[in-house]
Structures are given as C-alpha cells and as structure tokens.
Short mmCIF file of C-alpha atoms in Angstrom, two decimals:
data_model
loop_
_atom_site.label_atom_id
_atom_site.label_comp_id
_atom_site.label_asym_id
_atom_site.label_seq_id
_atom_site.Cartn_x
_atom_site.Cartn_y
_atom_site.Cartn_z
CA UNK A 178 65.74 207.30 28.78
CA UNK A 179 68.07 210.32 27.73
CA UNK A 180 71.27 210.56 29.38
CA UNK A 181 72.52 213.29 27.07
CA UNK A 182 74.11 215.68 30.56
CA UNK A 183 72.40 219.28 30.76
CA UNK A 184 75.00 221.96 30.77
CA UNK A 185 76.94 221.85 33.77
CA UNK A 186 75.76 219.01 35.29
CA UNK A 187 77.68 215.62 34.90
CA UNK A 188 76.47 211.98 33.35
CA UNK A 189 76.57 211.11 37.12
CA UNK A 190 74.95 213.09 39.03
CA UNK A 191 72.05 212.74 36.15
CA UNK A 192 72.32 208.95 36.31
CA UNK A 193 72.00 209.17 40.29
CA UNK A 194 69.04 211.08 40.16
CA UNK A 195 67.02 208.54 37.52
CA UNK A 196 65.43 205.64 36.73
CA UNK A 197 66.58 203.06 33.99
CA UNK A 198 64.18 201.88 31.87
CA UNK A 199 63.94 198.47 33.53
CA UNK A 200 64.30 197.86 37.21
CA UNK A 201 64.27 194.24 38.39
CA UNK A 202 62.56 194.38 41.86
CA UNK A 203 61.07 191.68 44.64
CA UNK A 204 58.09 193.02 43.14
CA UNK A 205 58.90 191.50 39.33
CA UNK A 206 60.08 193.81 36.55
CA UNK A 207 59.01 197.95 36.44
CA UNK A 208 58.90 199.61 33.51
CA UNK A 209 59.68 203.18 32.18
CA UNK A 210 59.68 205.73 29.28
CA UNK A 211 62.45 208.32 30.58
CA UNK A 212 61.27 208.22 34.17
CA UNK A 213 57.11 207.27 33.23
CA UNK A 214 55.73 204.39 34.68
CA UNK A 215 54.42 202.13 32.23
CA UNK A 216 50.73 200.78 32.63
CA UNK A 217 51.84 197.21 34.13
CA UNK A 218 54.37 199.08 36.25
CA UNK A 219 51.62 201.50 37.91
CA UNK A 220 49.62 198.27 38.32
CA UNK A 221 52.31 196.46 40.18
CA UNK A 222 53.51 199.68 42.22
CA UNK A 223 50.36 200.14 43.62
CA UNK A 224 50.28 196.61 45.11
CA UNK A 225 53.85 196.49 45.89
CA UNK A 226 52.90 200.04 47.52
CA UNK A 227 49.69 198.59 49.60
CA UNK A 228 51.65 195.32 50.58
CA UNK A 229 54.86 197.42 51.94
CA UNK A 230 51.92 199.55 54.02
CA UNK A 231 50.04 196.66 54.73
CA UNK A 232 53.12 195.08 56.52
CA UNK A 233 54.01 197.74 58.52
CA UNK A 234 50.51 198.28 59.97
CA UNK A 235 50.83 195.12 61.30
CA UNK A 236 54.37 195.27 62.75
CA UNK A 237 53.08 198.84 64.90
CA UNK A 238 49.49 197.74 65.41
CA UNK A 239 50.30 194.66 67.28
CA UNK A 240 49.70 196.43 70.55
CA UNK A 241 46.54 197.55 69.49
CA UNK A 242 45.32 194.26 67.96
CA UNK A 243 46.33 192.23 70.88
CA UNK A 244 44.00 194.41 73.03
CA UNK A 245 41.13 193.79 71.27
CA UNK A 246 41.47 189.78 70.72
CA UNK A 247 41.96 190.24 74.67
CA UNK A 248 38.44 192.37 75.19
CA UNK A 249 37.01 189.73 73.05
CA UNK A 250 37.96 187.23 74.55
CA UNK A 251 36.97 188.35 77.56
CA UNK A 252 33.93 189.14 76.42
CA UNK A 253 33.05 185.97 75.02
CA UNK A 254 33.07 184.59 78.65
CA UNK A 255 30.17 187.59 79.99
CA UNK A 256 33.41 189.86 81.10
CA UNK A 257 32.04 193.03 80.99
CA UNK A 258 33.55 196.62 82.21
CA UNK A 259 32.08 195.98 85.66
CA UNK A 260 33.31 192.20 85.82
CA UNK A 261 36.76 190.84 86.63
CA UNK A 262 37.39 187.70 85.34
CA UNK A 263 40.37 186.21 87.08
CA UNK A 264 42.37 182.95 87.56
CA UNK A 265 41.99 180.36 90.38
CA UNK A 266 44.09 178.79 91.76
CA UNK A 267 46.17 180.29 88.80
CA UNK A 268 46.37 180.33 85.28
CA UNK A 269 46.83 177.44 83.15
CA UNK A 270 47.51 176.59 79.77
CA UNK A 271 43.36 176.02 78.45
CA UNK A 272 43.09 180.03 77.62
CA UNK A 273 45.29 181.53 74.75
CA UNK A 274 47.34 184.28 76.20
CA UNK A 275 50.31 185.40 75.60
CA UNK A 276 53.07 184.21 77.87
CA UNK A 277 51.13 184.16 80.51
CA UNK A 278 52.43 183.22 84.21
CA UNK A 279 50.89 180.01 85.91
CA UNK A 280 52.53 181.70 89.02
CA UNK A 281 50.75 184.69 89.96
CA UNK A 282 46.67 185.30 90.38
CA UNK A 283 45.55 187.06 87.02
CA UNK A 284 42.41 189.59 87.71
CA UNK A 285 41.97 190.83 83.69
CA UNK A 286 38.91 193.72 83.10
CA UNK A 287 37.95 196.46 80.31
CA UNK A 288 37.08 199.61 81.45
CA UNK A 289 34.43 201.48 79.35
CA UNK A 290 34.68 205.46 80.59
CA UNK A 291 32.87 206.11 77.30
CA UNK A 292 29.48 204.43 79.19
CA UNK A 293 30.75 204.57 82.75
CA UNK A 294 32.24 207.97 83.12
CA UNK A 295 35.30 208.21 85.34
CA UNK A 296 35.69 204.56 87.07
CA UNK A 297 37.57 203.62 90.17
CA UNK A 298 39.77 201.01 90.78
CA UNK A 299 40.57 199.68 94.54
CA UNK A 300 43.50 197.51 94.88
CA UNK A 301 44.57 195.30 97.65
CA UNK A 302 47.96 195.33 99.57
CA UNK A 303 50.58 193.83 97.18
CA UNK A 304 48.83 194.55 94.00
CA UNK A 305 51.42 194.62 91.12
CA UNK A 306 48.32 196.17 89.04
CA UNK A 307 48.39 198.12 85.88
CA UNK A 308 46.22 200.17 83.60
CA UNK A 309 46.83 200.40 79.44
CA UNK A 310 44.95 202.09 76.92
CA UNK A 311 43.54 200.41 74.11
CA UNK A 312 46.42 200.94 71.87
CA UNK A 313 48.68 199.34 75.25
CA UNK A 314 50.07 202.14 75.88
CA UNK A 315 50.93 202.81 79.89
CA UNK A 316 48.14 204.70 81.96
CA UNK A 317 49.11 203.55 85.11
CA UNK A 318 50.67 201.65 87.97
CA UNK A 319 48.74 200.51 90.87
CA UNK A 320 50.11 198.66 93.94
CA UNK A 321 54.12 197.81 94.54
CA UNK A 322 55.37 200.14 91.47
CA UNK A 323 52.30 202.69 91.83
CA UNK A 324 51.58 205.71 94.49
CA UNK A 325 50.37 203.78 96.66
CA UNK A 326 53.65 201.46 97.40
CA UNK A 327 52.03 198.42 97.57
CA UNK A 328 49.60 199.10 100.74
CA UNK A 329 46.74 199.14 98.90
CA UNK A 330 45.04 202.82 97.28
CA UNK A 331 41.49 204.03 95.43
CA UNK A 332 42.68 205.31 91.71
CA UNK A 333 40.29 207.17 89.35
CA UNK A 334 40.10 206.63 85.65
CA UNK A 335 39.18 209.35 83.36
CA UNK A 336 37.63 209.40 80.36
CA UNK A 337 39.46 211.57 77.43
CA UNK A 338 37.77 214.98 76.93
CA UNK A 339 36.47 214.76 80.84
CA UNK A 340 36.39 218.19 82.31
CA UNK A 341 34.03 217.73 85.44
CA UNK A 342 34.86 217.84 88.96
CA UNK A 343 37.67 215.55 90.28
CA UNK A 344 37.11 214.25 94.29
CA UNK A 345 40.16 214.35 96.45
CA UNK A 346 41.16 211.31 98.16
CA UNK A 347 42.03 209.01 94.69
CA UNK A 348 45.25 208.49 92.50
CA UNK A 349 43.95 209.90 89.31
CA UNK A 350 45.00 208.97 85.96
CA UNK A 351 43.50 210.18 82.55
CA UNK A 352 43.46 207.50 79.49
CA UNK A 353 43.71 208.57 76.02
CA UNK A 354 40.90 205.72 74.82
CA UNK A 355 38.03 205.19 76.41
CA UNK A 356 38.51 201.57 77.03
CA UNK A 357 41.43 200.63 78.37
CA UNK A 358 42.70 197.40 80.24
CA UNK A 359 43.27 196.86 83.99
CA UNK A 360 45.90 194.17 84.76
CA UNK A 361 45.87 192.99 87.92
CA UNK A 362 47.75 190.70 89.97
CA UNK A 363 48.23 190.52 93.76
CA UNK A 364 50.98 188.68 95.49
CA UNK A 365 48.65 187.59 98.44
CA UNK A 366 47.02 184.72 95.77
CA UNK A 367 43.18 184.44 94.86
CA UNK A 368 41.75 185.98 98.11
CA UNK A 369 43.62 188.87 98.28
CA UNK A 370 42.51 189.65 94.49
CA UNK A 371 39.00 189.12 95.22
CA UNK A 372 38.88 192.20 97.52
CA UNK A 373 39.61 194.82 93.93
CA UNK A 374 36.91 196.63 93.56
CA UNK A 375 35.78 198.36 89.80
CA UNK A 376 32.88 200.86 89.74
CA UNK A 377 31.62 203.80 88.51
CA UNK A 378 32.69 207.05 90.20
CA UNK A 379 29.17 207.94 90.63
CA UNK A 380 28.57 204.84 92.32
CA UNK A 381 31.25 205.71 95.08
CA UNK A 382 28.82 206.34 97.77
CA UNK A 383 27.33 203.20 97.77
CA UNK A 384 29.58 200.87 95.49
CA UNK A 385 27.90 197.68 94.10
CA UNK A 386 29.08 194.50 94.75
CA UNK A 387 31.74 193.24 92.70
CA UNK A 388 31.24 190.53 90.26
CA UNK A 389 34.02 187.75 89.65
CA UNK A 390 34.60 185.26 86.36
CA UNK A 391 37.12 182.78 86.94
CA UNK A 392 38.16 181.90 83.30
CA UNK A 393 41.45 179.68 84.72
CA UNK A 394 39.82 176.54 83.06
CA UNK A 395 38.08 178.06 79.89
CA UNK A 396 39.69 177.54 76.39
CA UNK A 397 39.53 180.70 74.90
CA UNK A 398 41.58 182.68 72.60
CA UNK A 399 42.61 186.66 73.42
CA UNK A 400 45.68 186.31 70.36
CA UNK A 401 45.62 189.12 67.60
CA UNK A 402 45.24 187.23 63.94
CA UNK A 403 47.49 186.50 61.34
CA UNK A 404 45.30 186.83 58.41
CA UNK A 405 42.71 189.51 56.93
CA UNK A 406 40.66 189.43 60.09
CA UNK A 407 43.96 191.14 62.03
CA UNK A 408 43.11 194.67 60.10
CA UNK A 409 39.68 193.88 61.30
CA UNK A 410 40.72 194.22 64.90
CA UNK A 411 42.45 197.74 64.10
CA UNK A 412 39.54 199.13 62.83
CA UNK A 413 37.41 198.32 65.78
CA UNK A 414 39.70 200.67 68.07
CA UNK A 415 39.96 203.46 65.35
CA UNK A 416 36.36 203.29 64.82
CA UNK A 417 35.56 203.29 68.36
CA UNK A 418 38.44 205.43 70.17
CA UNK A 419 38.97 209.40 69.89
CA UNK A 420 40.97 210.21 66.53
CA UNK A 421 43.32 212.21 68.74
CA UNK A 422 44.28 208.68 70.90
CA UNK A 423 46.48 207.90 67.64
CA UNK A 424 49.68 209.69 66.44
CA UNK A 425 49.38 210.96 62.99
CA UNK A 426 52.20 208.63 61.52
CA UNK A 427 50.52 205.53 62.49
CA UNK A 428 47.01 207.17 61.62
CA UNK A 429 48.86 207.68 58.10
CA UNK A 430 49.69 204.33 57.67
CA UNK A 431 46.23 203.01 58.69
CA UNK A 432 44.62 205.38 56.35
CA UNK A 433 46.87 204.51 53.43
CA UNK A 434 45.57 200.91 53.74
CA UNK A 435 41.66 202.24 54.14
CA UNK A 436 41.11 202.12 58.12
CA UNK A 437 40.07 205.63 58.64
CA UNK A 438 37.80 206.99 61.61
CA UNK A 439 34.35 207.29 60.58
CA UNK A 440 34.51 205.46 57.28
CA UNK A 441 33.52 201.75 57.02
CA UNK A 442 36.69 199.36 56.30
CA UNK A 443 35.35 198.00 52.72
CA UNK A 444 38.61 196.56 50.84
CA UNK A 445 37.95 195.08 47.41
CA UNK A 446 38.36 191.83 46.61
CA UNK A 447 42.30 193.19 45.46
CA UNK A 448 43.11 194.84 48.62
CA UNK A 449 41.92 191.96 50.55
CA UNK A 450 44.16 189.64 49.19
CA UNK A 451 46.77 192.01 49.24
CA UNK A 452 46.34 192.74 53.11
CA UNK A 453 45.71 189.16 53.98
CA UNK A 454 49.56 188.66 52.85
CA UNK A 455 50.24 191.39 54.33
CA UNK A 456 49.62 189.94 57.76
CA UNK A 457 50.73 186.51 56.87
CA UNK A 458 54.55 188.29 55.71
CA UNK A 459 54.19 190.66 58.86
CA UNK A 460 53.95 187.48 61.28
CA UNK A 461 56.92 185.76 59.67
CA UNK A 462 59.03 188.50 59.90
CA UNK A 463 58.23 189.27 63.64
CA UNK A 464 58.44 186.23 64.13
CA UNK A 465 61.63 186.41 62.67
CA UNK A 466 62.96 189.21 65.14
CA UNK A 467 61.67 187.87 68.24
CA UNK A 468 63.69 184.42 67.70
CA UNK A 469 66.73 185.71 65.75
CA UNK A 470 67.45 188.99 66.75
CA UNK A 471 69.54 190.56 64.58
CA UNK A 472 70.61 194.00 67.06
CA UNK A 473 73.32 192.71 69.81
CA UNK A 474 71.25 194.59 72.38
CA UNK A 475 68.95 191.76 72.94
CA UNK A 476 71.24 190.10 74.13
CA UNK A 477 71.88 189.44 77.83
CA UNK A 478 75.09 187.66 77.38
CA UNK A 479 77.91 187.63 74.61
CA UNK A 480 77.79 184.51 73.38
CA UNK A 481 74.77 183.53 75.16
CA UNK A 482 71.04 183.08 73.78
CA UNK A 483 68.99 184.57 76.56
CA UNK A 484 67.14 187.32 75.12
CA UNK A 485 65.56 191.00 76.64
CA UNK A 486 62.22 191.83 75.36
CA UNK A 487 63.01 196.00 76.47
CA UNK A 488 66.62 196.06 74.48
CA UNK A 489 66.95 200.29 75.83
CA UNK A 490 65.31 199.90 79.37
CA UNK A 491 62.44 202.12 78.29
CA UNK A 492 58.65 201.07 78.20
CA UNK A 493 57.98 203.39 75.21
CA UNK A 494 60.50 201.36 73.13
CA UNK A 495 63.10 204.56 72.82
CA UNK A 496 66.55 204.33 72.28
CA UNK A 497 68.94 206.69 74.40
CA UNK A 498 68.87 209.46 72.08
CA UNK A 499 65.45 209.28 71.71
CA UNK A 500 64.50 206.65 68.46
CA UNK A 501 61.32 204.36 68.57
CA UNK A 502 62.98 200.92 68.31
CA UNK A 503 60.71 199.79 65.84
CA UNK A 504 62.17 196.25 66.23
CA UNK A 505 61.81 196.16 70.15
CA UNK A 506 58.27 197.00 69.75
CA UNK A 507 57.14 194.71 67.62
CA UNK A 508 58.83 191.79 69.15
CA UNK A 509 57.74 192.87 72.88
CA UNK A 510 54.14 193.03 71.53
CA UNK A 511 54.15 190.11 69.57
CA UNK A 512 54.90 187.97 72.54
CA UNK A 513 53.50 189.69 75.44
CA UNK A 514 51.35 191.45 77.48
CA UNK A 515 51.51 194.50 79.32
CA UNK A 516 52.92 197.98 79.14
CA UNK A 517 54.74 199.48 82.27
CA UNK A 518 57.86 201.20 83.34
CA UNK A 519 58.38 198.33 86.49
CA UNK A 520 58.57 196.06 83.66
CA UNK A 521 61.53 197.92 81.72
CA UNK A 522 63.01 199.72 84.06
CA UNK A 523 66.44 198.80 86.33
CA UNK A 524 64.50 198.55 89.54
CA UNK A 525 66.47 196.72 92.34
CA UNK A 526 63.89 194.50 94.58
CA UNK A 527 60.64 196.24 92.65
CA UNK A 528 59.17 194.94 89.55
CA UNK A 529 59.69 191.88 87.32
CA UNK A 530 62.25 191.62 85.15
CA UNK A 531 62.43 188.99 82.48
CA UNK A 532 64.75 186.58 79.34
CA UNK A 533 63.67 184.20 76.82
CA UNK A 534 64.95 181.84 75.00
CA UNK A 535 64.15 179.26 71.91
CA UNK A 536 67.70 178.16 71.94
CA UNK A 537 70.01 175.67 72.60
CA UNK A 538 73.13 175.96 73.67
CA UNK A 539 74.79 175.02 70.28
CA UNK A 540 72.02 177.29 68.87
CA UNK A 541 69.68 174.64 67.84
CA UNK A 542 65.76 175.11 68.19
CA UNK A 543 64.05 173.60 71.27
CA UNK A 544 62.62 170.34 70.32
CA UNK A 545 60.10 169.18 71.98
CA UNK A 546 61.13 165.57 71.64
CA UNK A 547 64.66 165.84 73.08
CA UNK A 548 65.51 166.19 76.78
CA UNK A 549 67.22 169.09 77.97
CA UNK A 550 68.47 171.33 81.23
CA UNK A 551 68.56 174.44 82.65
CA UNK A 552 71.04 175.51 85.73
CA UNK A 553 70.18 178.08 87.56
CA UNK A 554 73.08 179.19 89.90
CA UNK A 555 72.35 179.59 93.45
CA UNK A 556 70.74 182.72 95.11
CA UNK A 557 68.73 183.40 92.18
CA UNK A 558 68.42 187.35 92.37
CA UNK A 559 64.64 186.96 92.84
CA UNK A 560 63.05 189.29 95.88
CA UNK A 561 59.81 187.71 95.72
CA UNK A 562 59.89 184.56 93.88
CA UNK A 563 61.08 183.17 90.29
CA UNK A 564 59.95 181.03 87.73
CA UNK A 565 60.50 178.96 84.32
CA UNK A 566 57.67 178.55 82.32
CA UNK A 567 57.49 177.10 78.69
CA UNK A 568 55.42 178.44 75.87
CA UNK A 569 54.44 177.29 72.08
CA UNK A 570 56.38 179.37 69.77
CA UNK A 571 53.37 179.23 67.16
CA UNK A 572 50.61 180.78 69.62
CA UNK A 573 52.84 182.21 72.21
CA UNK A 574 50.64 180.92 75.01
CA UNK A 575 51.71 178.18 77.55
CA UNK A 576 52.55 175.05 75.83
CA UNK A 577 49.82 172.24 76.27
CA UNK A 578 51.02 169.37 78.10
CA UNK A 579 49.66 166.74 80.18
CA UNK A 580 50.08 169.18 82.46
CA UNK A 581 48.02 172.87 82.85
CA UNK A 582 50.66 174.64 84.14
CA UNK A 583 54.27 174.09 82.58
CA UNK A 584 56.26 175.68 84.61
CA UNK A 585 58.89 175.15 87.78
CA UNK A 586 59.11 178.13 90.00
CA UNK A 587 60.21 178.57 93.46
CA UNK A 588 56.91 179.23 95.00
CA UNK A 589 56.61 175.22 94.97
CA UNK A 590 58.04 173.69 98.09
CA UNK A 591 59.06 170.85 95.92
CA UNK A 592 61.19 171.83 93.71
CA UNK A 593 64.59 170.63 94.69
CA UNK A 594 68.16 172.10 94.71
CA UNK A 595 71.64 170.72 93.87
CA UNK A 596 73.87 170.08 97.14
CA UNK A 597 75.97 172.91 95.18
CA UNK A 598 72.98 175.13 95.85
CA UNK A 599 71.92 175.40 92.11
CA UNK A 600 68.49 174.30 90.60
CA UNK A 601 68.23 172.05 87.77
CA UNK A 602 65.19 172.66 85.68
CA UNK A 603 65.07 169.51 82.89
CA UNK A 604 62.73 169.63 79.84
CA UNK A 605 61.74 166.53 78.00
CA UNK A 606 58.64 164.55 77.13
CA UNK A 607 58.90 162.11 80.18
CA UNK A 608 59.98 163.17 83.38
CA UNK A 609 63.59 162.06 84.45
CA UNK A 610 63.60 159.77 87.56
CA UNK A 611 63.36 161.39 90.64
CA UNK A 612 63.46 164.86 89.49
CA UNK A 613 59.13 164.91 88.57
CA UNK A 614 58.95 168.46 90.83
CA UNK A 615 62.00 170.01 88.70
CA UNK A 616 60.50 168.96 85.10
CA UNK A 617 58.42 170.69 82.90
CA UNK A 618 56.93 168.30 80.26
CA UNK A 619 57.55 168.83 76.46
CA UNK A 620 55.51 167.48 73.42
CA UNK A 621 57.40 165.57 70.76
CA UNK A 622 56.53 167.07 67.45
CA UNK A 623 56.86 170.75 68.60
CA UNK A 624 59.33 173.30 69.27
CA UNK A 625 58.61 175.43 72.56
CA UNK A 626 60.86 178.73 73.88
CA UNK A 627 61.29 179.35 77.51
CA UNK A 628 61.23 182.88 79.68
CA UNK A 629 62.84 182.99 83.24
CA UNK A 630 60.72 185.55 85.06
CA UNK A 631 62.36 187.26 88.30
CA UNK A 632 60.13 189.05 90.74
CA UNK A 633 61.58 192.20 92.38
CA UNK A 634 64.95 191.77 90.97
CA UNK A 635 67.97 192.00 92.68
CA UNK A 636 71.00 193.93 91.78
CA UNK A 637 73.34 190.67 90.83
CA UNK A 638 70.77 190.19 88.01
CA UNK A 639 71.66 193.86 86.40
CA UNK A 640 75.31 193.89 87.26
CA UNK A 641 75.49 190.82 85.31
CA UNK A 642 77.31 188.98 88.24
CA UNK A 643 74.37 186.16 88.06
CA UNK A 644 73.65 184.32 85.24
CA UNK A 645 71.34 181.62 84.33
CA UNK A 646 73.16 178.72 82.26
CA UNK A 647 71.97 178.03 78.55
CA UNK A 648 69.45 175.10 78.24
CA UNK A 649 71.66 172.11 77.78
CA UNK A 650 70.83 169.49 75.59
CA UNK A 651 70.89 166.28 77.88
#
C-alpha cells in the first residue's frame, strides 16, 4: 500500500482512511494490494459477511420463529384456526413452551383471516386475553387490560388489506399478518375458558359450536430451533404473510441471507453450513444476554440478581428516547411468550409483572443437585395471586421433575408461611421435612433458573419498597 500523503492532506488522516495490507481478524487473515481484496480475502469476506447476517437474523427473528414452532405445534395436535386447544386443570411440564405458568388456564389458537375473513373472538369475564401477529407483535388486549375491563366483550379481527363493511357492536382490531395468535387465559379456571368463542364473522348469526383440545398432558414441542431448520421457520411467515407485515431493515437482513417473498429458500451446500452456525453462535450469545446481562437496567436490584425481561417499560423494546433495545428483544423473545403493553407497563393492581433469575446469591449457577431458598417477605404485592415456577435453562420450558407442575404459588391453600409472615420457597432434589407444599423439586445433573410472576401488581413492587430475597444456597 502507498502511504506517500497527497498534497495537503497528512500521513494520518490517509492512514485513518485505509487498509494495511494484512488485517488479522476473528475471521483469519485478509489480504490486500493498496486497498484490493485479494482472492482468499473475497472468499473469506463473503462468509464472514453471510455469518455476521446470518447471526443477526436470528437474534431479531426470534419472535417470528417462536410463532411458528408454536402454530406447529399446535397443529400437530389437530389445532386448527377454529379450535382452541387449552390446558386442564393447568399446564404442566409434558409440552415444550416457553416459561409457561402451571398457574393459570392456557386457551392457545391461530387465527387464519387469510381463509376465514374477519374472525371474532368472545371472551369471558376475567379474561387476561391477547392477540399477536405472526411476527409477535401486539394486536390486541382482550379482558382485564382490554376495552372491555375484564367483564367480558365480542372483538373482531381483520384481515390486512380488508376494506368491507365493519358491524357495530365489536372491539375491532386490524392485524398486519394474516395469522396471528390468540392468547388466552381467564382467571375463573377451565370453565370459565371454555365459554371463548372463535368464529368467522360471517358465521355471527348463527355461530358454530366451539371445539376444545386439551393438550395439558401432550409432549409436544412449540420452541423455535437452534440449527439450519430455525431459517426454515422464517421463511414460512415471509412466504406466507403480506411483504408489507415486515419493516424493510429486517426484510434487508432476511434477503441478504436468501429468504425473500416469493422466491424458494434454496441455500447451497456453503450457505447452509454457514447459516447452521449461524444459529448455533446466535443461541449462545442470547443465551448469553438473557443470563449475564451486561446493561445495569436489567437489573431490579443493585447488587441483586433478579432480572426484568422489559429493561425500558415498553412492549416494543424502545428506550426513552426512542432506540430499539436490540438486547431486550432478543432476550424477552428468547425466553418467552407474549407481546402486550399489561405485560411492560407500570400498572398498579392490572397486569402481570415479572423477574428471573439463574443465580445464586454468591452468583453461582442454580444446580440442580444442591438445596436452596427463596424468602419472600410478607404481603407479597400480588392483587390476584403469585407464583414461583422453575424452568430448564436449555429449553426454557418448565423443568421436568417427578412432578408436572414445578411451581409454589399462592393459589395453593397449602403452601405455608413463616410466623414472621414471610414464605419460604426451598429448591432441592428431595423435599425438606415438613415443608413438601413449599418445595419445588430439582434434578441433580441440571441447572434450572427461576421467574417470580406477580398478578396485578401492587405499587410496593414498583416503588421498590418490596423485595424478594436472592435464592440462598441452604
């Protein structure tokens, strides 16, 4: 390379603005004559190029991917768009979902407006129901945090693109995909759920009856991949779903890595292998930021370990002046399910708030073959109810145990307080004498994390002036 200065510009600002003739990367060496690529060093910039993309699909596709493991999951059970498949009594740990709750009544369904047309929803009283599209973005609240304030309320879906006639007399929302994903849960248990209602809008007059799957007891997986097959996913909903339903960034980045509406995803034999450690990197290093955070503002608690999965109190992942929190994002979706403001949101006595944990309290991993507590102070600020519930870091789903549903919550009459007022939650693999209904069961071997779910939080959980202890090695 020349580094002879032109007139009037110095040997530094010349150097700043090239390339030496070497560069040692992550990538191996790269090669130049006087700012050329040499042939080996196109070679390896084009795969360095396609693995950097390649990651990054996967860290802001995960909401998008986990949707469609979920549809087909559901669908491998005969869960169609006019089928609810739902959990009774509740939801244990035989399907793989992630974190899901063993304390409320799950009612999970797919709408197609593509073959349906607009579709109505009827919820119950005390539905905490919500609507996503297919990339999980928001649609919708029905029930406690939706228009109808929890008494129960018709909504109407429509389809993108739909420019008919609109009836009075619904709560009408408009989803940017075609099929998009009820969640529904209702705080009046399995018979209250049973009385939602999904049908066509030209059904209305005469609405058919409602068909019901309970999947509570079926092993089945709805988690997004970690290899080759996870790109797979991504081009189901970009081959299915209006162009227009995804920003042109993230269209960029799919179309730099060959998923392009229209156009069959083909990669050579190169790309594949390229992409299939693309996902494998991508899931270590979200895996990465969900357990280690690196930004202070998932953090509860200085000093502490418990962790917030919505860092800036906004559903869409923004910071205050207005920055995706690319981080935040990938970590919420990673783990969980669901898109909402009443999940996100400071709502005092509405909602669900929530704080995780893989931690000790010397910073440790949880080990599934030690033994372990959690205090929770008295007057948990918990409206409605609260509960513990342990999960396996590696699928994210409730951890397998002896038991289907590990988890101690305060809807159970038998879960017992300290004379202080406090509850002790203990972890181990054998239950500690005379503390069985306080004890969620642990499998040597494994690590496991832990989320404290509150139900229409109250205000001593934001003010701070509650907090749950650390888990406590015993």
């Amino acid at each position: 390379m020349s580094d002879a200065p032109s007139p009037g510009i110095s040997a530094e600002t010349l150097a700043s603005i090239s390339v030496p003739d070497r560069l040692e990367t992550v990538f191996g060496e790269m090669d130049f004559f006087d700012g050329l690529p040499l042939p080996d060093t196109v070679t390896r910039g084009y795969d360095a190029l396609d693995l950097l993309r390649g990651i990054e699909v996967f860290l802001t596709c995960l909401p998008g991917a986990a949707m469609v493991a979920m549809r087909r999951g559901l669908r491998s059970l005969g869960i169609d768009s006019r089928t609810i498949g739902y959990t009774a009594p509740r939801c244990g740990s035989a399907p793989l979902m992630l974190t899901a709750n063993t304390e409320t009544a799950y009612g999970l369904a797919f709408l197609a407006l593509d073959q349906d047309g607009p579709t109505v929803i009827e919820v119950p009283e005390g539905s905490l129901s919500v609507v996503d599209d297919l990339w999980q973005r928001y649609v919708a609240d029905m029930g406690i945090a939706g228009p109808d304030g929890g008494k129960g309320g018709r909504y109407l879906f429509l389809p993108p693109g739909y420019d008919g006639d609109v009836p009075d007399g619904y709560f009408v929302s408009r989803s940017p995909t075609f099929s998009c994903w009820a969640a529904l849960r209702v705080l009046g248990g399995v018979e209250s759920l049973l009385r939602t209602r999904i049908y066509p809008l030209s059904d209305a007059a005469d609405p058919p009856g409602q068909r019901f799957v309970n999947f509570a007891d079926s092993a089945f997986n709805t988690v997004p991949a970690n290899d080759l097959s996870f790109f797979e996913e991504v081009d189901e909903i970009v081959q299915e779903e209006p162009p227009e339903a995804l920003d042109p960034e993230r269209a960029g980045q799919l179309a730099s890595i060959g998923i392009v509406p229209g156009t069959p995803f083909r990669p050579d034999d190169r790309m594949r292998s390229i992409l299939g450690t693309a996902a494998q990197i991508g899931s270590g290093l979200v895996r990465t930021l969900t357990f280690k955070p690196r930004d202070p503002s998932f953090y509860y608690y200085p000093g502490g370990s418990w962790k917030n999965m919505f860092p800036s109190g906004s559903h869409e992942f923004l910071s205050p002046q207005g920055a995706r929190l690319l981080d935040a994002r990938a970590v919420f979706h990673h783990g969980a399910l669901v898109i909402t403001p009443a999940m996100a949101a400071a709502t005092v006595g509405a909602g669900s708030q929530y704080a995780y944990t893989a931690e000790d309290s010397t910073g440790a991993w949880l080990d599934g073959g030690r033994n372990y507590t959690l205090t929770l102070p008295k007057d948990v600020p918990a409206k409605n109810f609260w509960a513990v519930d342990v999960y396996d870091p590696q699928t994210r789903s409730l951890l397998r145990t002896g038991d289907p549903y590990p988890s101690v919550n305060s809807l159970s009459g038998a879960v017992r307080a300290e004379d202080g007022g406090e509850t002790v939650v203990h972890f181990g693999p054998a239950a500690p004498p005379g503390r069985e209904a306080n004890w969620i069961q642990t499998v040597p071997g494994k690590g496991w994390f832990v989320v404290l779910r509150l139900y229409g939080p109250l205000e001593s959980w934001f003010d701070r002036s509650w907090r749950p202890g650390e888990v406590e090695p015993a």
